[in-house]
PDB file of C-alpha atoms in Angstrom:
ATOM      1  CA  ASN A   1     -62.324  34.424  35.510  1.00 69.00           C
ATOM      2  CA  ALA A   2     -63.902  30.980  35.662  1.00 78.00           C
ATOM      3  CA  GLY A   3     -62.567  30.039  32.220  1.00 92.00           C
ATOM      4  CA  VAL A   4     -64.648  27.261  30.675  1.00 95.00           C
ATOM      5  CA  THR A   5     -67.426  25.791  32.775  1.00 95.00           C
ATOM      6  CA  GLN A   6     -69.539  22.729  32.060  1.00 96.00           C
ATOM      7  CA  THR A   7     -72.720  21.381  33.590  1.00 96.00           C
ATOM      8  CA  PRO A   8     -73.534  18.811  34.734  1.00 96.00           C
ATOM      9  CA  LYS A   9     -70.364  17.099  35.943  1.00 94.00           C
ATOM     10  CA  PHE A  10     -71.958  13.660  36.006  1.00 95.00           C
ATOM     11  CA  GLN A  11     -75.055  12.240  34.355  1.00 96.00           C
ATOM     12  CA  VAL A  12     -76.643   8.825  34.008  1.00 97.00           C
ATOM     13  CA  LEU A  13     -79.248   8.313  31.304  1.00 96.00           C
ATOM     14  CA  LYS A  14     -81.324   5.431  30.088  1.00 97.00           C
ATOM     15  CA  THR A  15     -81.250   4.485  26.431  1.00 97.00           C
ATOM     16  CA  GLY A  16     -83.569   6.753  24.463  1.00 97.00           C
ATOM     17  CA  GLN A  17     -83.554   9.638  26.924  1.00 97.00           C
ATOM     18  CA  SER A  18     -82.474  13.076  25.863  1.00 96.00           C
ATOM     19  CA  MET A  19     -80.329  15.670  27.555  1.00 96.00           C
ATOM     20  CA  THR A  20     -78.360  18.826  26.919  1.00 97.00           C
ATOM     21  CA  LEU A  21     -74.815  19.454  28.081  1.00 97.00           C
ATOM     22  CA  GLN A  22     -74.109  23.085  28.810  1.00 97.00           C
ATOM     23  CA  CYS A  23     -70.850  24.956  28.260  1.00 97.00           C
ATOM     24  CA  ALA A  24     -69.958  28.567  28.896  1.00 97.00           C
ATOM     25  CA  GLN A  25     -66.752  30.580  28.639  1.00 97.00           C
ATOM     26  CA  ASP A  26     -65.966  34.017  30.018  1.00 96.00           C
ATOM     27  CA  MET A  27     -62.811  34.734  28.014  1.00 94.00           C
ATOM     28  CA  ASN A  28     -64.590  36.415  25.098  1.00 94.00           C
ATOM     29  CA  HIS A  29     -63.381  33.657  22.793  1.00 94.00           C
ATOM     30  CA  ASN A  30     -64.771  33.358  19.293  1.00 92.00           C
ATOM     31  CA  SER A  31     -64.472  29.605  18.809  1.00 91.00           C
ATOM     32  CA  MET A  32     -65.899  26.778  20.864  1.00 93.00           C
ATOM     33  CA  TYR A  33     -65.662  23.017  20.588  1.00 93.00           C
ATOM     34  CA  TRP A  34     -67.206  19.791  21.866  1.00 95.00           C
ATOM     35  CA  TYR A  35     -65.075  16.667  22.209  1.00 95.00           C
ATOM     36  CA  ARG A  36     -65.635  13.208  23.535  1.00 96.00           C
ATOM     37  CA  GLN A  37     -62.889  11.196  25.193  1.00 93.00           C
ATOM     38  CA  ASP A  38     -62.964   7.423  25.204  1.00 91.00           C
ATOM     39  CA  PRO A  39     -60.316   5.129  26.706  1.00 81.00           C
ATOM     40  CA  GLY A  40     -57.355   4.563  24.409  1.00 75.00           C
ATOM     41  CA  MET A  41     -58.771   6.759  21.625  1.00 77.00           C
ATOM     42  CA  GLY A  42     -57.788  10.276  22.562  1.00 81.00           C
ATOM     43  CA  LEU A  43     -60.233  13.136  22.162  1.00 89.00           C
ATOM     44  CA  ARG A  44     -62.445  13.265  19.096  1.00 92.00           C
ATOM     45  CA  LEU A  45     -64.131  16.396  17.862  1.00 90.00           C
ATOM     46  CA  ILE A  46     -67.933  16.216  17.741  1.00 94.00           C
ATOM     47  CA  TYR A  47     -68.886  19.735  16.632  1.00 93.00           C
ATOM     48  CA  TYR A  48     -67.324  23.135  16.693  1.00 91.00           C
ATOM     49  CA  SER A  49     -68.369  26.724  16.286  1.00 92.00           C
ATOM     50  CA  ALA A  50     -65.782  28.972  14.702  1.00 87.00           C
ATOM     51  CA  SER A  51     -67.766  32.084  15.566  1.00 87.00           C
ATOM     52  CA  GLU A  52     -71.113  33.103  16.971  1.00 88.00           C
ATOM     53  CA  GLY A  53     -73.877  31.972  14.643  1.00 88.00           C
ATOM     54  CA  THR A  54     -71.916  29.197  12.929  1.00 91.00           C
ATOM     55  CA  THR A  55     -71.523  25.514  13.689  1.00 94.00           C
ATOM     56  CA  ASP A  56     -69.733  22.738  11.825  1.00 91.00           C
ATOM     57  CA  LYS A  57     -69.449  19.000  12.127  1.00 91.00           C
ATOM     58  CA  GLY A  58     -66.318  17.420  13.468  1.00 88.00           C
ATOM     59  CA  GLU A  59     -65.134  13.847  13.271  1.00 87.00           C
ATOM     60  CA  VAL A  60     -68.021  12.130  15.126  1.00 93.00           C
ATOM     61  CA  PRO A  61     -71.208  14.259  14.859  1.00 96.00           C
ATOM     62  CA  ASN A  62     -73.798  11.490  14.475  1.00 96.00           C
ATOM     63  CA  GLY A  63     -76.332  11.391  17.307  1.00 96.00           C
ATOM     64  CA  TYR A  64     -75.574  14.932  18.479  1.00 97.00           C
ATOM     65  CA  ASN A  65     -76.819  18.450  17.848  1.00 97.00           C
ATOM     66  CA  VAL A  66     -75.321  21.735  18.974  1.00 97.00           C
ATOM     67  CA  SER A  67     -76.461  25.287  19.525  1.00 96.00           C
ATOM     68  CA  ARG A  68     -74.242  28.352  19.756  1.00 95.00           C
ATOM     69  CA  LEU A  69     -76.639  30.304  21.897  1.00 88.00           C
ATOM     70  CA  ASN A  70     -74.463  33.420  22.029  1.00 94.00           C
ATOM     71  CA  LYS A  71     -70.766  34.176  22.111  1.00 94.00           C
ATOM     72  CA  ARG A  72     -70.424  32.700  25.609  1.00 96.00           C
ATOM     73  CA  GLU A  73     -72.483  29.535  25.405  1.00 97.00           C
ATOM     74  CA  PHE A  74     -72.301  26.382  23.295  1.00 97.00           C
ATOM     75  CA  SER A  75     -74.585  23.465  24.139  1.00 97.00           C
ATOM     76  CA  LEU A  76     -74.518  19.836  23.044  1.00 98.00           C
ATOM     77  CA  ARG A  77     -77.737  17.858  22.814  1.00 97.00           C
ATOM     78  CA  LEU A  78     -78.292  14.133  22.722  1.00 96.00           C
ATOM     79  CA  GLU A  79     -81.779  13.583  21.331  1.00 93.00           C
ATOM     80  CA  SER A  80     -81.975   9.830  21.936  1.00 96.00           C
ATOM     81  CA  ALA A  81     -79.070   8.588  24.013  1.00 96.00           C
ATOM     82  CA  ALA A  82     -77.399   5.283  23.171  1.00 97.00           C
ATOM     83  CA  PRO A  83     -74.905   3.210  25.207  1.00 96.00           C
ATOM     84  CA  SER A  84     -72.238   4.041  22.584  1.00 96.00           C
ATOM     85  CA  GLN A  85     -72.471   7.650  23.745  1.00 97.00           C
ATOM     86  CA  THR A  86     -71.137   6.736  27.190  1.00 97.00           C
ATOM     87  CA  SER A  87     -68.039   8.910  27.394  1.00 96.00           C
ATOM     88  CA  VAL A  88     -66.441  11.935  28.943  1.00 95.00           C
ATOM     89  CA  TYR A  89     -67.429  15.116  27.131  1.00 97.00           C
ATOM     90  CA  PHE A  90     -65.183  18.155  27.070  1.00 96.00           C
ATOM     91  CA  CYS A  91     -65.992  21.636  25.945  1.00 96.00           C
ATOM     92  CA  ALA A  92     -63.168  23.934  24.858  1.00 93.00           C
ATOM     93  CA  SER A  93     -62.750  27.437  23.561  1.00 93.00           C
ATOM     94  CA  SER A  94     -60.117  29.408  21.700  1.00 90.00           C
ATOM     95  CA  GLU A  95     -59.767  32.978  20.608  1.00 88.00           C
ATOM     96  CA  TYR A  96     -59.703  32.007  16.939  1.00 78.00           C
ATOM     97  CA  THR A  97     -59.243  28.872  14.884  1.00 65.00           C
ATOM     98  CA  SER A  98     -55.987  30.311  13.623  1.00 58.00           C
ATOM     99  CA  LEU A  99     -52.328  29.414  13.429  1.00 47.00           C
ATOM    100  CA  ALA A 100     -51.491  30.372  16.994  1.00 55.00           C
ATOM    101  CA  ASP A 101     -54.536  29.078  18.741  1.00 72.00           C
ATOM    102  CA  THR A 102     -54.470  27.649  22.230  1.00 81.00           C
ATOM    103  CA  GLN A 103     -57.549  25.814  23.384  1.00 86.00           C
ATOM    104  CA  TYR A 104     -58.831  26.078  26.934  1.00 90.00           C
ATOM    105  CA  PHE A 105     -60.778  23.128  28.256  1.00 92.00           C
ATOM    106  CA  GLY A 106     -63.568  22.723  30.748  1.00 94.00           C
ATOM    107  CA  PRO A 107     -63.477  20.039  33.469  1.00 93.00           C
ATOM    108  CA  GLY A 108     -65.645  17.584  31.556  1.00 94.00           C
ATOM    109  CA  THR A 109     -69.007  15.855  31.892  1.00 96.00           C
ATOM    110  CA  ARG A 110     -69.011  12.146  32.625  1.00 95.00           C
ATOM    111  CA  LEU A 111     -72.006  10.585  30.899  1.00 96.00           C
ATOM    112  CA  THR A 112     -73.177   7.013  31.309  1.00 96.00           C
ATOM    113  CA  VAL A 113     -75.963   5.645  29.129  1.00 96.00           C
ATOM    114  CA  LEU A 114     -77.505   2.428  30.412  1.00 96.00           C
TER     115      LEU A 114
ATOM    116  CA  LYS B   1     -56.978  10.913   7.379  1.00 84.00           C
ATOM    117  CA  GLN B   2     -54.654  12.240  10.042  1.00 89.00           C
ATOM    118  CA  GLU B   3     -53.715   9.753  12.753  1.00 91.00           C
ATOM    119  CA  VAL B   4     -51.760  10.604  15.885  1.00 94.00           C
ATOM    120  CA  THR B   5     -50.019   8.010  18.006  1.00 95.00           C
ATOM    121  CA  GLN B   6     -48.086   8.308  21.245  1.00 95.00           C
ATOM    122  CA  ILE B   7     -45.416   6.041  22.639  1.00 93.00           C
ATOM    123  CA  PRO B   8     -45.179   4.807  25.295  1.00 91.00           C
ATOM    124  CA  ALA B   9     -48.763   4.415  26.518  1.00 93.00           C
ATOM    125  CA  ALA B  10     -47.546   4.515  30.109  1.00 95.00           C
ATOM    126  CA  LEU B  11     -44.284   5.378  31.790  1.00 95.00           C
ATOM    127  CA  SER B  12     -43.083   5.148  35.376  1.00 96.00           C
ATOM    128  CA  VAL B  13     -39.855   6.828  36.450  1.00 96.00           C
ATOM    129  CA  PRO B  14     -38.155   7.773  39.713  1.00 96.00           C
ATOM    130  CA  GLU B  15     -38.110  11.399  40.712  1.00 97.00           C
ATOM    131  CA  GLY B  16     -35.292  13.445  39.213  1.00 97.00           C
ATOM    132  CA  GLU B  17     -35.011  11.594  35.910  1.00 96.00           C
ATOM    133  CA  ASN B  18     -35.095  13.342  32.563  1.00 97.00           C
ATOM    134  CA  LEU B  19     -37.629  11.772  30.233  1.00 95.00           C
ATOM    135  CA  VAL B  20     -38.931  11.943  26.680  1.00 96.00           C
ATOM    136  CA  LEU B  21     -42.469  11.413  25.460  1.00 97.00           C
ATOM    137  CA  ASN B  22     -43.065  10.730  21.777  1.00 97.00           C
ATOM    138  CA  CYS B  23     -45.818  11.764  19.401  1.00 97.00           C
ATOM    139  CA  SER B  24     -46.137  10.724  15.736  1.00 97.00           C
ATOM    140  CA  PHE B  25     -48.564  11.927  13.076  1.00 96.00           C
ATOM    141  CA  THR B  26     -49.206  10.599   9.591  1.00 95.00           C
ATOM    142  CA  ASP B  27     -49.942  13.785   7.621  1.00 92.00           C
ATOM    143  CA  SER B  28     -47.286  16.484   7.757  1.00 91.00           C
ATOM    144  CA  ALA B  29     -49.680  19.185   6.483  1.00 89.00           C
ATOM    145  CA  ILE B  30     -50.336  20.715   9.866  1.00 91.00           C
ATOM    146  CA  TYR B  31     -50.684  24.240  11.186  1.00 87.00           C
ATOM    147  CA  ASN B  32     -49.329  23.486  14.623  1.00 90.00           C
ATOM    148  CA  LEU B  33     -48.875  20.871  17.295  1.00 93.00           C
ATOM    149  CA  GLN B  34     -49.794  21.219  20.952  1.00 93.00           C
ATOM    150  CA  TRP B  35     -48.887  19.283  24.044  1.00 95.00           C
ATOM    151  CA  PHE B  36     -51.483  19.066  26.814  1.00 95.00           C
ATOM    152  CA  ARG B  37     -51.509  17.773  30.346  1.00 96.00           C
ATOM    153  CA  GLN B  38     -54.551  16.033  31.818  1.00 94.00           C
ATOM    154  CA  ASP B  39     -54.859  15.285  35.508  1.00 92.00           C
ATOM    155  CA  PRO B  40     -57.224  12.490  36.612  1.00 86.00           C
ATOM    156  CA  GLY B  41     -60.841  13.578  36.440  1.00 81.00           C
ATOM    157  CA  LYS B  42     -59.907  16.973  35.077  1.00 84.00           C
ATOM    158  CA  GLY B  43     -59.844  18.797  31.781  1.00 87.00           C
ATOM    159  CA  LEU B  44     -56.810  19.450  29.603  1.00 90.00           C
ATOM    160  CA  THR B  45     -54.254  22.177  30.158  1.00 92.00           C
ATOM    161  CA  SER B  46     -52.193  23.427  27.251  1.00 91.00           C
ATOM    162  CA  LEU B  47     -48.442  23.168  27.920  1.00 95.00           C
ATOM    163  CA  LEU B  48     -46.713  24.108  24.693  1.00 94.00           C
ATOM    164  CA  LEU B  49     -47.761  25.052  21.184  1.00 91.00           C
ATOM    165  CA  ILE B  50     -45.336  24.707  18.263  1.00 93.00           C
ATOM    166  CA  GLN B  51     -46.139  26.391  14.971  1.00 89.00           C
ATOM    167  CA  SER B  52     -45.457  24.364  11.829  1.00 90.00           C
ATOM    168  CA  SER B  53     -42.590  26.725  10.966  1.00 91.00           C
ATOM    169  CA  GLN B  54     -40.918  26.259  14.356  1.00 93.00           C
ATOM    170  CA  ARG B  55     -38.579  23.542  15.540  1.00 95.00           C
ATOM    171  CA  GLU B  56     -39.099  23.744  19.281  1.00 95.00           C
ATOM    172  CA  GLN B  57     -40.679  25.549  22.205  1.00 95.00           C
ATOM    173  CA  THR B  58     -39.586  25.717  25.822  1.00 96.00           C
ATOM    174  CA  SER B  59     -41.413  26.459  29.051  1.00 95.00           C
ATOM    175  CA  GLY B  60     -39.572  25.931  32.307  1.00 96.00           C
ATOM    176  CA  ARG B  61     -38.531  22.284  32.553  1.00 97.00           C
ATOM    177  CA  LEU B  62     -40.472  21.387  29.409  1.00 97.00           C
ATOM    178  CA  ASN B  63     -39.105  21.389  25.897  1.00 97.00           C
ATOM    179  CA  ALA B  64     -41.092  20.291  22.873  1.00 97.00           C
ATOM    180  CA  SER B  65     -39.580  19.696  19.457  1.00 97.00           C
ATOM    181  CA  LEU B  66     -41.225  19.276  16.072  1.00 97.00           C
ATOM    182  CA  ASP B  67     -39.920  17.538  12.972  1.00 96.00           C
ATOM    183  CA  LYS B  68     -42.770  18.056  10.549  1.00 93.00           C
ATOM    184  CA  SER B  69     -41.167  16.233   7.634  1.00 92.00           C
ATOM    185  CA  SER B  70     -40.838  13.026   9.611  1.00 95.00           C
ATOM    186  CA  GLY B  71     -44.143  13.487  11.424  1.00 96.00           C
ATOM    187  CA  ARG B  72     -42.690  13.478  14.913  1.00 97.00           C
ATOM    188  CA  SER B  73     -42.704  15.548  18.063  1.00 97.00           C
ATOM    189  CA  THR B  74     -41.083  14.932  21.407  1.00 97.00           C
ATOM    190  CA  LEU B  75     -41.803  16.387  24.832  1.00 97.00           C
ATOM    191  CA  TYR B  76     -38.753  16.489  27.056  1.00 97.00           C
ATOM    192  CA  ILE B  77     -39.268  16.853  30.809  1.00 97.00           C
ATOM    193  CA  ALA B  78     -36.162  17.690  32.808  1.00 97.00           C
ATOM    194  CA  ALA B  79     -35.653  16.718  36.427  1.00 97.00           C
ATOM    195  CA  SER B  80     -39.061  15.107  36.782  1.00 97.00           C
ATOM    196  CA  GLN B  81     -41.098  15.616  39.965  1.00 97.00           C
ATOM    197  CA  PRO B  82     -44.046  13.718  41.467  1.00 96.00           C
ATOM    198  CA  GLY B  83     -46.222  16.698  40.557  1.00 96.00           C
ATOM    199  CA  ASP B  84     -45.526  15.935  36.892  1.00 97.00           C
ATOM    200  CA  SER B  85     -47.568  12.758  37.186  1.00 97.00           C
ATOM    201  CA  ALA B  86     -50.439  13.068  34.699  1.00 97.00           C
ATOM    202  CA  THR B  87     -51.457  12.023  31.212  1.00 95.00           C
ATOM    203  CA  TYR B  88     -49.767  13.946  28.424  1.00 97.00           C
ATOM    204  CA  LEU B  89     -51.532  14.319  25.091  1.00 95.00           C
ATOM    205  CA  CYS B  90     -50.356  15.762  21.837  1.00 95.00           C
ATOM    206  CA  ALA B  91     -52.683  17.193  19.230  1.00 93.00           C
ATOM    207  CA  VAL B  92     -52.168  18.500  15.699  1.00 92.00           C
ATOM    208  CA  LEU B  93     -54.169  21.215  14.006  1.00 86.00           C
ATOM    209  CA  ASN B  94     -54.823  20.237  10.407  1.00 83.00           C
ATOM    210  CA  TYR B  95     -55.307  22.564   7.489  1.00 77.00           C
ATOM    211  CA  GLY B  96     -58.928  21.438   7.666  1.00 67.00           C
ATOM    212  CA  GLN B  97     -59.156  23.414  10.909  1.00 64.00           C
ATOM    213  CA  ASN B  98     -59.707  20.528  13.239  1.00 72.00           C
ATOM    214  CA  PHE B  99     -57.614  19.127  16.013  1.00 79.00           C
ATOM    215  CA  VAL B 100     -56.620  15.470  16.054  1.00 88.00           C
ATOM    216  CA  PHE B 101     -55.490  14.124  19.413  1.00 91.00           C
ATOM    217  CA  GLY B 102     -53.250  11.249  20.309  1.00 93.00           C
ATOM    218  CA  PRO B 103     -54.357   8.721  22.943  1.00 92.00           C
ATOM    219  CA  GLY B 104     -51.902  10.056  25.520  1.00 94.00           C
ATOM    220  CA  THR B 105     -49.002   8.836  27.632  1.00 96.00           C
ATOM    221  CA  ARG B 106     -49.744   8.209  31.298  1.00 95.00           C
ATOM    222  CA  LEU B 107     -46.747   9.325  33.354  1.00 97.00           C
ATOM    223  CA  SER B 108     -46.047   8.371  36.959  1.00 97.00           C
ATOM    224  CA  VAL B 109     -43.109   9.983  38.746  1.00 97.00           C
ATOM    225  CA  LEU B 110     -42.275   8.098  41.901  1.00 96.00           C
ATOM    226  CA  PRO B 111     -40.888   9.927  44.958  1.00 94.00           C
TER     227      PRO B 111
END
């Protein structure tokens, strides 16, 4: 099992460009998440999908859109990138958003917006 | 709004020492608390998960405790090794079904 995979690993964008970050999991998990990690601030939840066909906003959704393409895949789109979106982006999955839920994380995508 | 803090921000110890990492949260209405490890340039790995009804969890040399009423958790690492060097993050799962992470403690264990 590969667990949670993310592509690309690194990306540099210019302000105003768009891109999609891809995430896939092979653990048959129901829930998937997108976080961003900034120095000294911990991880902050951008969007999550509790189950296939549903998505909900997290703490910092502005400037992002998501698509739960199927049970395996959850993508994050930046329509018009801004320098404030320079960050490390992590995708995670869990079996359920329940009381005994462990999240499994991908290796991250390092995004720089110039 | 839930806030999670971790003290210290960084810690350097010689190999073999026992050490304690601290995590505090402002809202005690949580489902659970997790401790994660993050190696440089890598994703997070879950170490221990403590349910809100539990007081502690143990895995090998790691022991995590939870005092929900005071909003505190500690991660105890026994007989530290250089391979323990990493950033350790705690995160709480709120009743609103979202995780709130602390900023992490960067640990260096010196051989």
